[in-house]
Coordinates of C-alpha atoms in Angstrom, one line a residue:
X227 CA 28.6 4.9 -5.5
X228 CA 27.0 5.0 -2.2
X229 CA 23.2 5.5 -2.2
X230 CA 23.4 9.2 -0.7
X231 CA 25.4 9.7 -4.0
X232 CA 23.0 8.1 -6.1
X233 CA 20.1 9.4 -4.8
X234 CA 22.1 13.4 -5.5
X235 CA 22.1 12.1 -8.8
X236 CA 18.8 11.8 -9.4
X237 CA 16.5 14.7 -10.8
X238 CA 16.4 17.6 -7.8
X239 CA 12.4 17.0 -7.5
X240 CA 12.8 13.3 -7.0
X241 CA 13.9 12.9 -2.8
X242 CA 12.8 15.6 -0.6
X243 CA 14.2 15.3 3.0
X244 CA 11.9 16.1 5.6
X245 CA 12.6 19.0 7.7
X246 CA 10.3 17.5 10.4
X247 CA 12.3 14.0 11.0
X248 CA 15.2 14.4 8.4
X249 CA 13.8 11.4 6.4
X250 CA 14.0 11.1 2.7
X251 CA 11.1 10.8 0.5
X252 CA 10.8 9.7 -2.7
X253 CA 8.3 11.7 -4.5
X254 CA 5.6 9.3 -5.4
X255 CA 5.4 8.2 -1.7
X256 CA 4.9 12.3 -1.1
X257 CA 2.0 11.9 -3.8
X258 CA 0.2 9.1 -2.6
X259 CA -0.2 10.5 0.7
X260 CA -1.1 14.3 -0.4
X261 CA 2.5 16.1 0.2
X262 CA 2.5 15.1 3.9
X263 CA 5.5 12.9 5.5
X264 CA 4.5 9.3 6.1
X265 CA 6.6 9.1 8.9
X266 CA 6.0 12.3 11.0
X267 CA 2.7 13.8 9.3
X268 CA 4.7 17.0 8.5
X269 CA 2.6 19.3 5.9
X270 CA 5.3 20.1 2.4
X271 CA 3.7 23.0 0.8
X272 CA 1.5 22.1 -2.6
X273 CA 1.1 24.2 -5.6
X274 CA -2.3 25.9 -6.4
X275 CA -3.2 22.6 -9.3
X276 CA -2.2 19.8 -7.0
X277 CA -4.4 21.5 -4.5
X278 CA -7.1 21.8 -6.8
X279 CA -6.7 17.8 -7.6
X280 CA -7.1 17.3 -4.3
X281 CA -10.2 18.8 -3.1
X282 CA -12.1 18.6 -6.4
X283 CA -13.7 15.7 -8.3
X284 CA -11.5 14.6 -11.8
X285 CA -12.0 16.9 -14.5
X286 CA -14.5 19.1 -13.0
X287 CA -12.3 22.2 -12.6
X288 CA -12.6 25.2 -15.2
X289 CA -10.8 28.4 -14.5
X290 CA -12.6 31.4 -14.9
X291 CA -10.5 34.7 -14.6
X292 CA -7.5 33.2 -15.5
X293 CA -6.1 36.0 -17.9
X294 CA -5.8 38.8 -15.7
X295 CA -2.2 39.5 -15.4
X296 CA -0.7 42.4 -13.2
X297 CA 0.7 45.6 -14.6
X298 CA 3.3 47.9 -13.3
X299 CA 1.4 51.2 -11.6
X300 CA 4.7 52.3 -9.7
X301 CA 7.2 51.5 -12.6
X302 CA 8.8 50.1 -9.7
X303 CA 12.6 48.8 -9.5
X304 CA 14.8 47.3 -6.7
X305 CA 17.8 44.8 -7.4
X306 CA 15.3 44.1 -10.4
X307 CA 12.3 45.8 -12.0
X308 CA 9.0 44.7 -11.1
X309 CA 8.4 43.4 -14.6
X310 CA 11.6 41.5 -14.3
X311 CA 10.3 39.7 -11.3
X312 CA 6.9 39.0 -12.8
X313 CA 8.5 37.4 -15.8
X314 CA 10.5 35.2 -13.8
X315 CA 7.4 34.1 -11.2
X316 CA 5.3 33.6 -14.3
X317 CA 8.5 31.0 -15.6
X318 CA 8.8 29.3 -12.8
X319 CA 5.0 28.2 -12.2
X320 CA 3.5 29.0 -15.6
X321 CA 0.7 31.6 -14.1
X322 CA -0.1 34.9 -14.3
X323 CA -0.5 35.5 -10.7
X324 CA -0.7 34.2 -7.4
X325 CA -4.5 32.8 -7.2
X326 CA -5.9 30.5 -9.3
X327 CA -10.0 31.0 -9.2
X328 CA -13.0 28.7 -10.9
X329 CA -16.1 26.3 -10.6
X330 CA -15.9 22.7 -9.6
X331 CA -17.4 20.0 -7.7
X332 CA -16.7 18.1 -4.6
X333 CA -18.3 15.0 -4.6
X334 CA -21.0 16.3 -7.3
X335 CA -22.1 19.5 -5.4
X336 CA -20.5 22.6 -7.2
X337 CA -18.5 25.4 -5.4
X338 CA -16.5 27.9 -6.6
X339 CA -12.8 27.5 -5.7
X340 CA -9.7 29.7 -5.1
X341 CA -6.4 28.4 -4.6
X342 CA -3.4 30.9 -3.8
X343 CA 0.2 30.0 -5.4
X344 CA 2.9 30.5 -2.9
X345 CA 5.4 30.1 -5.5
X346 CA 4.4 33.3 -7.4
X347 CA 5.6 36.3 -5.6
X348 CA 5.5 34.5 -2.2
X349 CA 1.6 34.7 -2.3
X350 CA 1.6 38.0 -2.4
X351 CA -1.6 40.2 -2.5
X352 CA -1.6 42.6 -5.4
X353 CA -4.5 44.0 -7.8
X354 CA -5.2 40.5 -10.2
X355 CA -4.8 38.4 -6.6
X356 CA -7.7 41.2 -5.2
X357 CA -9.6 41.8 -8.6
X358 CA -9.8 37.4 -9.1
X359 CA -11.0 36.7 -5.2
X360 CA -14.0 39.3 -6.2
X361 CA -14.6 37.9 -8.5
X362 CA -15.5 34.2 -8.1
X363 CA -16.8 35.1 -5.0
X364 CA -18.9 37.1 -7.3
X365 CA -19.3 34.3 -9.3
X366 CA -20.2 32.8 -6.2
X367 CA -23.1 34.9 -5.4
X368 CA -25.0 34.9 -8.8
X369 CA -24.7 31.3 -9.2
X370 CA -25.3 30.8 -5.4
X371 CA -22.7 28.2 -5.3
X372 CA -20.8 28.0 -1.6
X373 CA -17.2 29.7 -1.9
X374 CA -14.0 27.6 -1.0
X375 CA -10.5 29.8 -0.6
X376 CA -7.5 27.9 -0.1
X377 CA -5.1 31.0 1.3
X378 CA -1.2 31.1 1.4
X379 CA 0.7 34.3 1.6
X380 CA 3.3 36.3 3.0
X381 CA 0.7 39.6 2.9
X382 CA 0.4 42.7 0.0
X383 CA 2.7 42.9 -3.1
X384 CA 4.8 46.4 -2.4
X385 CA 5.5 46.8 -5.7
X386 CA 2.2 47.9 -6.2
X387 CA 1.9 49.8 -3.3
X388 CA -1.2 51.6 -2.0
X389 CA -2.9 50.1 -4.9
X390 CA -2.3 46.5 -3.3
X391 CA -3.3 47.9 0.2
X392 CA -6.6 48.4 -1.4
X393 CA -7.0 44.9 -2.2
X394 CA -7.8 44.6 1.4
X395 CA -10.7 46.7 1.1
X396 CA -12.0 45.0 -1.9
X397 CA -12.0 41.3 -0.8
X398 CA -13.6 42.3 2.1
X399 CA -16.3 44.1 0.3
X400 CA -17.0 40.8 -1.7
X401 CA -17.1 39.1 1.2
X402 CA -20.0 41.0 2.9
X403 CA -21.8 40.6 -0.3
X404 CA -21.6 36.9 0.0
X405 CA -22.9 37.1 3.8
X406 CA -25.4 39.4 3.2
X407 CA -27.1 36.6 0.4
X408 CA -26.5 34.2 3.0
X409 CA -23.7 32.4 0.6
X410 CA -21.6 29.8 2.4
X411 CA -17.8 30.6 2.5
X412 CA -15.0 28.5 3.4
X413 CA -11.5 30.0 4.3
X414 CA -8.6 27.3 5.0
X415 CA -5.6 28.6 5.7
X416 CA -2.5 26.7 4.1
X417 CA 1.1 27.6 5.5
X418 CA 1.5 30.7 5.9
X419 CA -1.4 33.1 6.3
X420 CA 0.2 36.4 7.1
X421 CA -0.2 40.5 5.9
X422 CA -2.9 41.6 3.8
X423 CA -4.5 38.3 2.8
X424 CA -4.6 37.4 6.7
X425 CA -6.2 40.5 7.7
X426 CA -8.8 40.3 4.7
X427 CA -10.6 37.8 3.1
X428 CA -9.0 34.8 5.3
X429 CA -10.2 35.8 8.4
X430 CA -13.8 36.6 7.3
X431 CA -14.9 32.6 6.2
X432 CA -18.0 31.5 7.8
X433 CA -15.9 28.5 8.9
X434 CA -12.1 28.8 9.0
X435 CA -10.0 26.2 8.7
X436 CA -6.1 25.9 9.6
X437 CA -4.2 23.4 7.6
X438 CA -2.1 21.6 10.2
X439 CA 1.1 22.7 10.5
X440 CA -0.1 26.3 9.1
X441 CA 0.9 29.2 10.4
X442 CA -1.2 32.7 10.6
X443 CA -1.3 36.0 12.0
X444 CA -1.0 39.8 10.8
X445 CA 2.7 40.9 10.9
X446 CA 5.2 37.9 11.3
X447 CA 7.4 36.8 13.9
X448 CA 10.2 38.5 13.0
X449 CA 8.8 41.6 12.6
X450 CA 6.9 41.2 15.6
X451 CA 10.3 40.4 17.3
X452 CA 11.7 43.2 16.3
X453 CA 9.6 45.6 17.4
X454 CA 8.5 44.7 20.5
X455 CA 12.7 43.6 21.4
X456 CA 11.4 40.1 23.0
X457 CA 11.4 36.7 22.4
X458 CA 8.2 35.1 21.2
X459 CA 6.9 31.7 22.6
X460 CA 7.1 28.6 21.7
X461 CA 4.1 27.6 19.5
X462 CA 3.3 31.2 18.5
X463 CA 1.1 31.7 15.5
X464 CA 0.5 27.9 14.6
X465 CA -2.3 26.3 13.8
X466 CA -2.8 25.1 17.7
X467 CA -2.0 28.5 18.6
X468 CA -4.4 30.2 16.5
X469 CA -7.3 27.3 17.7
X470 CA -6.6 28.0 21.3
X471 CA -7.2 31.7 21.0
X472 CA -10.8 31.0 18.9
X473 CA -9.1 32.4 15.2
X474 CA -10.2 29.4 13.7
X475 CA -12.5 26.5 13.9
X476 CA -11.0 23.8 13.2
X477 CA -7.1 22.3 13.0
X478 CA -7.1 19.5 9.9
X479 CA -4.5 17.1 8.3
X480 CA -4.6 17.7 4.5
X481 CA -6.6 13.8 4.3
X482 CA -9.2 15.1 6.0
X483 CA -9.8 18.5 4.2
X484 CA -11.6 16.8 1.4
X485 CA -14.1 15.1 4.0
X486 CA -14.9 18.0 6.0
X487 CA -15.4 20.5 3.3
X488 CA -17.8 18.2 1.9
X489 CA -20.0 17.7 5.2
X490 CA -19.4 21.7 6.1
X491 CA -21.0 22.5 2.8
X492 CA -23.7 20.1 2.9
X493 CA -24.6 21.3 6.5
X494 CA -23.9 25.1 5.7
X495 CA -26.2 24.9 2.1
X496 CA -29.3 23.4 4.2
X497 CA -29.1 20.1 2.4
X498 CA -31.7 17.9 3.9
X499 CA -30.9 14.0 3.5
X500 CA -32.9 11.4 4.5
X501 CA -33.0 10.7 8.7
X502 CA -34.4 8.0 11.0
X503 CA -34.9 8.4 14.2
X504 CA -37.4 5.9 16.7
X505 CA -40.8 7.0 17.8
X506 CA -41.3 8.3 21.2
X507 CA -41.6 5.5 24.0
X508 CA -45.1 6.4 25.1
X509 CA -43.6 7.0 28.5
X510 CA -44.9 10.1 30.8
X511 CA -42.9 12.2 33.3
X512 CA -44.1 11.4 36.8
X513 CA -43.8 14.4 38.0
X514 CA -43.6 13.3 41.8
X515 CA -40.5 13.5 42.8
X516 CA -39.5 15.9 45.5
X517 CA -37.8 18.7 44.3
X518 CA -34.4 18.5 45.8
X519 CA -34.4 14.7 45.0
X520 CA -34.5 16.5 41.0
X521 CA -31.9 19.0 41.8
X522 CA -29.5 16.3 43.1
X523 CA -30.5 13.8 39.8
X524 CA -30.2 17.0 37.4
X525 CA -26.5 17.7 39.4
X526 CA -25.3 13.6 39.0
X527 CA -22.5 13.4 37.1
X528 CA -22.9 10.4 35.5
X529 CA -25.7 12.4 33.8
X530 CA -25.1 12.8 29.7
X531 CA -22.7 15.6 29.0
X532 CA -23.4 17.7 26.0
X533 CA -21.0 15.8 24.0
X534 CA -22.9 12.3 24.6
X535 CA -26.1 14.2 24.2
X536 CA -25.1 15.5 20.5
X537 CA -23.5 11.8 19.7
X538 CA -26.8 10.4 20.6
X539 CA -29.0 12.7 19.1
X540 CA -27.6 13.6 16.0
X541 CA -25.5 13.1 13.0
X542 CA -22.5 14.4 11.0
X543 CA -21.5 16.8 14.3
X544 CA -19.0 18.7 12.9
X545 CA -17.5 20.7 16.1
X546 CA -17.1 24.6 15.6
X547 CA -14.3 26.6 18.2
X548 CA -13.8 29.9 19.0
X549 CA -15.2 33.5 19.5
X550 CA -12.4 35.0 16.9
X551 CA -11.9 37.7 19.6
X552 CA -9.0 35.4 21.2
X553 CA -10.9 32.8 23.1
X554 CA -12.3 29.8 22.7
X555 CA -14.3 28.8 26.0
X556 CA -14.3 25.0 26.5
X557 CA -17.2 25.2 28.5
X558 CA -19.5 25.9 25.1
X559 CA -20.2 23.2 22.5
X560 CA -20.7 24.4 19.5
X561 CA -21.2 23.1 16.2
X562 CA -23.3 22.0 12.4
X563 CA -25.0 19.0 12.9
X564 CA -28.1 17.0 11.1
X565 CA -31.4 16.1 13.7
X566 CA -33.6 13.6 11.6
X567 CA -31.8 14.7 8.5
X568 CA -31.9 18.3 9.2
X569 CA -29.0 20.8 9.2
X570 CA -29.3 22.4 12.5
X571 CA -26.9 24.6 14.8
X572 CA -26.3 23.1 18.2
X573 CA -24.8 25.6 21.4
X574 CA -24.4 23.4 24.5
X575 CA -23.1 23.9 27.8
X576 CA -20.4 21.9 28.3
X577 CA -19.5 19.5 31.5
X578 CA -16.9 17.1 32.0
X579 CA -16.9 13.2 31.8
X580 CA -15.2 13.1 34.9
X581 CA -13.7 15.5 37.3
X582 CA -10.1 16.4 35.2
X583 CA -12.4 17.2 32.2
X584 CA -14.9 19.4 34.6
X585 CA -12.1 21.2 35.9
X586 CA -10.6 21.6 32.0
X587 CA -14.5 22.9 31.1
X588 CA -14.8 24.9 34.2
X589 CA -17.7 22.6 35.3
X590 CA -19.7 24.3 32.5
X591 CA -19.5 27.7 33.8
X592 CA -19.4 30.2 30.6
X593 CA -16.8 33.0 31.0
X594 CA -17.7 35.9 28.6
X595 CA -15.7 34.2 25.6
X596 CA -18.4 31.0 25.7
X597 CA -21.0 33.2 25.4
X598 CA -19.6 35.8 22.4
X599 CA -18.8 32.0 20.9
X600 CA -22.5 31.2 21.4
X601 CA -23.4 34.6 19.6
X602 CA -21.2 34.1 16.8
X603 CA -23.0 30.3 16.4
X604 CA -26.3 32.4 16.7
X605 CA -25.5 34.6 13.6
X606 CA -23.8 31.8 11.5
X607 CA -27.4 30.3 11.9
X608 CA -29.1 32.8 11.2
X609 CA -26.6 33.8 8.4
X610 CA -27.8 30.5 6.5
X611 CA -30.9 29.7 7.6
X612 CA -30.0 26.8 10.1
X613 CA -32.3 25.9 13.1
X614 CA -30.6 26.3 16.1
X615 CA -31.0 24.0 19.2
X616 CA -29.4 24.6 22.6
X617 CA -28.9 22.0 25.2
X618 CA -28.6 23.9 29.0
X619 CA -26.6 22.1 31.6
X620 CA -24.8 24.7 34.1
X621 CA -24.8 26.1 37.5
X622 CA -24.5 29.2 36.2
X623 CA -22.3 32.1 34.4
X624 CA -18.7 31.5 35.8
X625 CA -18.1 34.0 39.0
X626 CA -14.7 35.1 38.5
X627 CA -12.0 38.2 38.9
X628 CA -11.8 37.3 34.8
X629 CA -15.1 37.3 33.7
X630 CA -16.2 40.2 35.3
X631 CA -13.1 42.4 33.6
X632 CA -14.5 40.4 30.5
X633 CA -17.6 42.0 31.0
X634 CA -20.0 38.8 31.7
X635 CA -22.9 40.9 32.4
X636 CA -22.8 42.7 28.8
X637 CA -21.9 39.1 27.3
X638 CA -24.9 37.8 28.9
X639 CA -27.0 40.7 27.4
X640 CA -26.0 40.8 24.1
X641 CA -27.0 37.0 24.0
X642 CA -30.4 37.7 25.3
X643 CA -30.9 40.4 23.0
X644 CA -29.3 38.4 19.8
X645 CA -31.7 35.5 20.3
X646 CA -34.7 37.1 20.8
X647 CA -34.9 38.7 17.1
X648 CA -33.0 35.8 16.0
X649 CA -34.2 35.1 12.1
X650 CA -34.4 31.5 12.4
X651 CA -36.4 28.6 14.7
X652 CA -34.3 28.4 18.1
X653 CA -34.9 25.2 20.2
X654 CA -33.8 24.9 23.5
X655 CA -34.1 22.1 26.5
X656 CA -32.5 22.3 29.9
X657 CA -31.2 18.7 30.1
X658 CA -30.0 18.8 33.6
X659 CA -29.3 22.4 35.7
X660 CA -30.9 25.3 34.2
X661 CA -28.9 27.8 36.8
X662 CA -29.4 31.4 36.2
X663 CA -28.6 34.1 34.1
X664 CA -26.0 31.7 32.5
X665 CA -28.3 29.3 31.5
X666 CA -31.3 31.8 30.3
X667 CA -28.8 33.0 27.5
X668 CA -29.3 30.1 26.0
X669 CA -32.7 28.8 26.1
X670 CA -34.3 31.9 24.7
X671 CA -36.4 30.6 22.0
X672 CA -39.4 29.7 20.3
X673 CA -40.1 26.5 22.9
X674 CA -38.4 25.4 25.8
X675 CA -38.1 22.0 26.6
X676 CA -37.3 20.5 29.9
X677 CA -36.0 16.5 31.0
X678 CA -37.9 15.1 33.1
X679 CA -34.8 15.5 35.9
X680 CA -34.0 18.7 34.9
X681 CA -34.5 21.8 37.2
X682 CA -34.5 25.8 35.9
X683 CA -34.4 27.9 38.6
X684 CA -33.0 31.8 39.0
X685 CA -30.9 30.8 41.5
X686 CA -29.5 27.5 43.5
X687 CA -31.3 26.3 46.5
X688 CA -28.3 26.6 48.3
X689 CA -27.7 30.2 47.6
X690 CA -31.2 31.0 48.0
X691 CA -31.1 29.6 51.3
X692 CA -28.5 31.4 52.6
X693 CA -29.8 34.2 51.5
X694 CA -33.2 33.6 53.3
X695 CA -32.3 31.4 56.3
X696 CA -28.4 32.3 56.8
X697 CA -27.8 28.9 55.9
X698 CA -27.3 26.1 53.2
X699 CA -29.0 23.6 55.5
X700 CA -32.2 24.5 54.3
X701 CA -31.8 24.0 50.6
X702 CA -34.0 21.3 50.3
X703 CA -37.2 23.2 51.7
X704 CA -35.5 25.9 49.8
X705 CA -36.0 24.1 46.8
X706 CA -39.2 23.6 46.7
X707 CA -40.7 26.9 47.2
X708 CA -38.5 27.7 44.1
X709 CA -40.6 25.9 41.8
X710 CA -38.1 24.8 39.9
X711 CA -39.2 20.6 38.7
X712 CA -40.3 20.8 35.1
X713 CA -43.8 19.7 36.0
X714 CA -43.7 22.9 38.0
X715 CA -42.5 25.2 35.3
X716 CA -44.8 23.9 32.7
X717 CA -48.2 24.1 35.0
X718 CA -47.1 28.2 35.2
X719 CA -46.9 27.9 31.2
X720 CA -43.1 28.9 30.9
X721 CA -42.4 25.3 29.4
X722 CA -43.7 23.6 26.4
X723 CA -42.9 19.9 27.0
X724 CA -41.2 18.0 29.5
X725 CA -39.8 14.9 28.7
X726 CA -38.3 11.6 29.6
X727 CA -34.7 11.2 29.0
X728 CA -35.3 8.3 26.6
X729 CA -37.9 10.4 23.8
X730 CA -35.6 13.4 23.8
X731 CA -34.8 12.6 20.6
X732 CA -38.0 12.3 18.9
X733 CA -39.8 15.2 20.7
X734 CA -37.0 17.7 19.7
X735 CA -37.3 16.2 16.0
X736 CA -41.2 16.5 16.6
X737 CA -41.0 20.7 17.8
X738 CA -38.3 20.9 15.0
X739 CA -40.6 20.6 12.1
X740 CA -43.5 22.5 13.5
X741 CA -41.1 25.2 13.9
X742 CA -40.2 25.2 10.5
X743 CA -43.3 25.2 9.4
X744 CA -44.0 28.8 10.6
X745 CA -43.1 31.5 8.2
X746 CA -40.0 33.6 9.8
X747 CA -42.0 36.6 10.7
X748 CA -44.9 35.3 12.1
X749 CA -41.6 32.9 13.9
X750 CA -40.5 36.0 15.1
X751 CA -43.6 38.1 15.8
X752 CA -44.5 35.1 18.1
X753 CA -41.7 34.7 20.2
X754 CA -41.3 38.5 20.8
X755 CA -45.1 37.9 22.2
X756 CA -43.9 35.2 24.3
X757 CA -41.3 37.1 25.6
X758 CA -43.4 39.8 26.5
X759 CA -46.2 37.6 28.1
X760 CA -43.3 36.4 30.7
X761 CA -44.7 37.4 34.7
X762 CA -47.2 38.3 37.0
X763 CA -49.0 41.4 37.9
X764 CA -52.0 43.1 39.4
X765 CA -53.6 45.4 37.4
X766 CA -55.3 47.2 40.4
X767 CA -54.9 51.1 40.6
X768 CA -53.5 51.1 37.3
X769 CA -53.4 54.1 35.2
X770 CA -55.0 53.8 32.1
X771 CA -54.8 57.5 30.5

């Protein structure tokens, strides 16, 4: 007997070839390494209690809801009656429905857990699958536990019609509930994500996590092929696919799930956990040098991008993408991240390393899609209580044929207008240009830092020049009439601190707790003053009837 024969005699759920590189797998190996392929990283599906194993800690699961068992509204009947079929899913996986739902913990912290069952029905969204989602996410929101939904489906159970349809409605509805307590809410998305689940309670987490190799998306491929009589592309609806377009935030192998939910729901819960970070070196800004000799040191590009700044500055940066509205602007940095211990929400603008990556991140011009992603940081902050801190380094807004049929002006607005009734502390330093409108939607706050080399200015030297003088030559006079060192900025009282490179750290840890330490409306009520105290004016001839 050849081993290809032996191996066919063997129970059917012992070898499993891989449809990703053809390889057998014996199904311990599968185990050890969570259902994924040791040779190619391919993603099997899991049932809804291996899942659970895997993200919870041993023996810490109890199912709540787990009696709820579908009826038959439509006495419906096909090849087979809809009781028929129900009988047979419940056989085959030994549960009532397609969702498993209850309490756990993850490394000691409980969360409340749901975990759909592709097995049953194809995942399929029908009243129990609706009614169970409401209700730990119910659950959820009296026992203020963060919410964790492992999704796979392939959209609403017709069987039950309309009634299933509904379940759309419903999930949703529970979901607002949770965001309107400020309850955390985690929605991974296993393979696939499609139909009524994808369109519902999926797509609303407050982080959104694609499984690798998942794939997502409202109607599926073939239907989508079939109406529309053309070919789709290669790629379409994956996981990579759905990060490109900002759907989701994150792309993650099934190892790492475990790891990142724990940090996302540390960060997103406010956990504070002990932090060090070194005093302030004593150090003073100079404040003497020339202004353009600032603009060209703020402009060097062997400056800190925002990605060095967060790596040196903080801990646990876990990285956040997209605006969910189909883009997800490289030139914004976005992410949950602790600052001496402190969850906190950091938006940067985003340069390269070197010149491929500053191309790549459009040199950390914002089109309209950086800043909606910026917003959509904003609320999640706000949403949870997270201090947010913003790190300003561009030119400007980007200038382009794009963003203006984007609508960069209103993107810009909507910022401004977001951030100055934000709910929560916003820090914000200009840590190298500080150009413009694109740069003033992100350091709207309640104080405003500045680097020492740092400039803020409402427009570049070089533009202003031309304007004035017809020509870029005279930047550097230019420059200094603009005012825009922060020595400058501060002495006019639009700048709370300006710092050396070197103390950045501490002082923003520093501003950070005396920020917290103001009660949110007086937080509020003081930087809607500040707004308002912004300029200069003569009062002479003034009416005062």
């Amino acid at each position: 007997m050849t081993v290809l024969e032996q191996i066919d005699a063997l129970p059917a759920d012992t070898w499993r070839r891989c449809d990703g590189c053809a390889v057998l797998l014996h199904r311990e190996a599968l185990v050890r390494h969570e259902h994924t392929c040791p040779n190619c990283g391919r993603h099997f599906p899991v049932r809804a209690f291996e899942r659970i194993g895997m993200l919870t800690d041993p023996g810490s699961f109890g199912e709540r809801h787990g009696r709820l068992a579908p009826l038959d509204p439509l006495g419906f009947e096909d090849r087979l009656t809809y009781r028929e079929r129900l009988a047979r899913a419940r056989e085959r996986t030994g549960l009532n429905d397609a969702v498993v739902t209850g309490l756990a913990t993850l490394n000691g912290r409980p969360m409340a857990l749901a975990v759909m069952e592709f097995a049953f029905f194809g995942g399929s969204m029908g009243s129990v699958v609706g009614e169970k989602v409401a209700r730990i996410a119910g659950d959820a929101l009296r026992e203020r536990l963060p919410l964790v939904v492992v999704s796979a489906s392939g959209g609403a159970r017709m069987q039950e019609g309309v009634l299933s349809l509904l379940q759309m409605a419903k999930t949703a509805e529970a979901v607002r509930a949770l965001r309107q307590a400020g309850v955390p809410f985690v929605s991974v998305l296993a393979d696939p994500v499609y139909g009524g689940v994808a369109a519902s309670f999926a797509s609303l987490g407050d982080v959104i996590i694609a499984e690798e190799g998942a794939r997502a998306g409202f109607a599926g491929p073939r239907v989508i092929e079939q109406t529309i009589r053309q070919a789709l592309p290669p790629g379409f609806q994956t996981a990579e696919f759905l990060l490109g377009h900002g759907h989701v935030d994150r792309v993650e192998r099934r190892q790492e799930l475990r790891g990142l939910l724990d940090r996302l729901l540390g960060l997103l819960s406010g956990e504070r956990v002990a932090g060090e970070l070194r005093e302030p070196s004593g150090a003073r800004p100079s404040g003497d040098l020339d202004a353009w000799e600032t603009v060209k040191l703020a402009r060097d590009p062997g400056r800190p991008n925002a990605r060095r700044r967060v790596e040196e500055l903080f801990t646990e940066f876990t990285e956040l993408h997209g605006d969910r509205q189909g883009s997800d602007d490289p030139a914004v940095l976005g992410g949950l991240a602790r600052l001496a211990g402190h969850p906190v929400m950091i938006i940067a603008h985003h340069k390269g390393a070197d010149t491929a990556e500053n191309v790549a991140r459009n040199f950390g011009m914002p089109h309209p899609g950086g800043y909606r992603k910026a917003m959509r940081l904003f609320r999640l902050a706000e949403r949870h209580r997270l201090p947010v801190v913003t790190l300003v380094d561009t030119p400007g807004a980007y200038p382009g044929l794009a963003a203006e049929e984007g609508n960069q002006s209103g993107a810009i607005a909507e910022c401004l207008l977001l951030a100055s009734g934000l709910r929560t502390p916003v820090l914000s330093v200009i840590t190298g240009e500080g150009g413009s409108g694109g740069a003033l939607a992100l350091a709207v706050g309640d104080r405003l830092l500045m680097e020492e080399h740092a400039v803020f200015s409402v427009i570049s030297p070089e533009g202003a020049a031309s304007i004035l003088y017809g020509t870029a030559a005279r930047a550097p006079e230019t420059a200094r009439a603009l005012k825009l060192r922060g020595a400058d900025l501060r002495s006019m009282g639009l700048v709370d601190d300006v710092v050396p490179d070197q103390d950045l750290g501490p002082t923003l840890a520093r501003h950070l707790r005396e920020l917290l330490a103001v009660p949110i409306d007086d937080l509020v009520a003081r930087r809607r003053d500040r707004l308002r105290s912004h300029g200069v004016w003569s009062t002479e001839g003034e009416d005062h009837d």
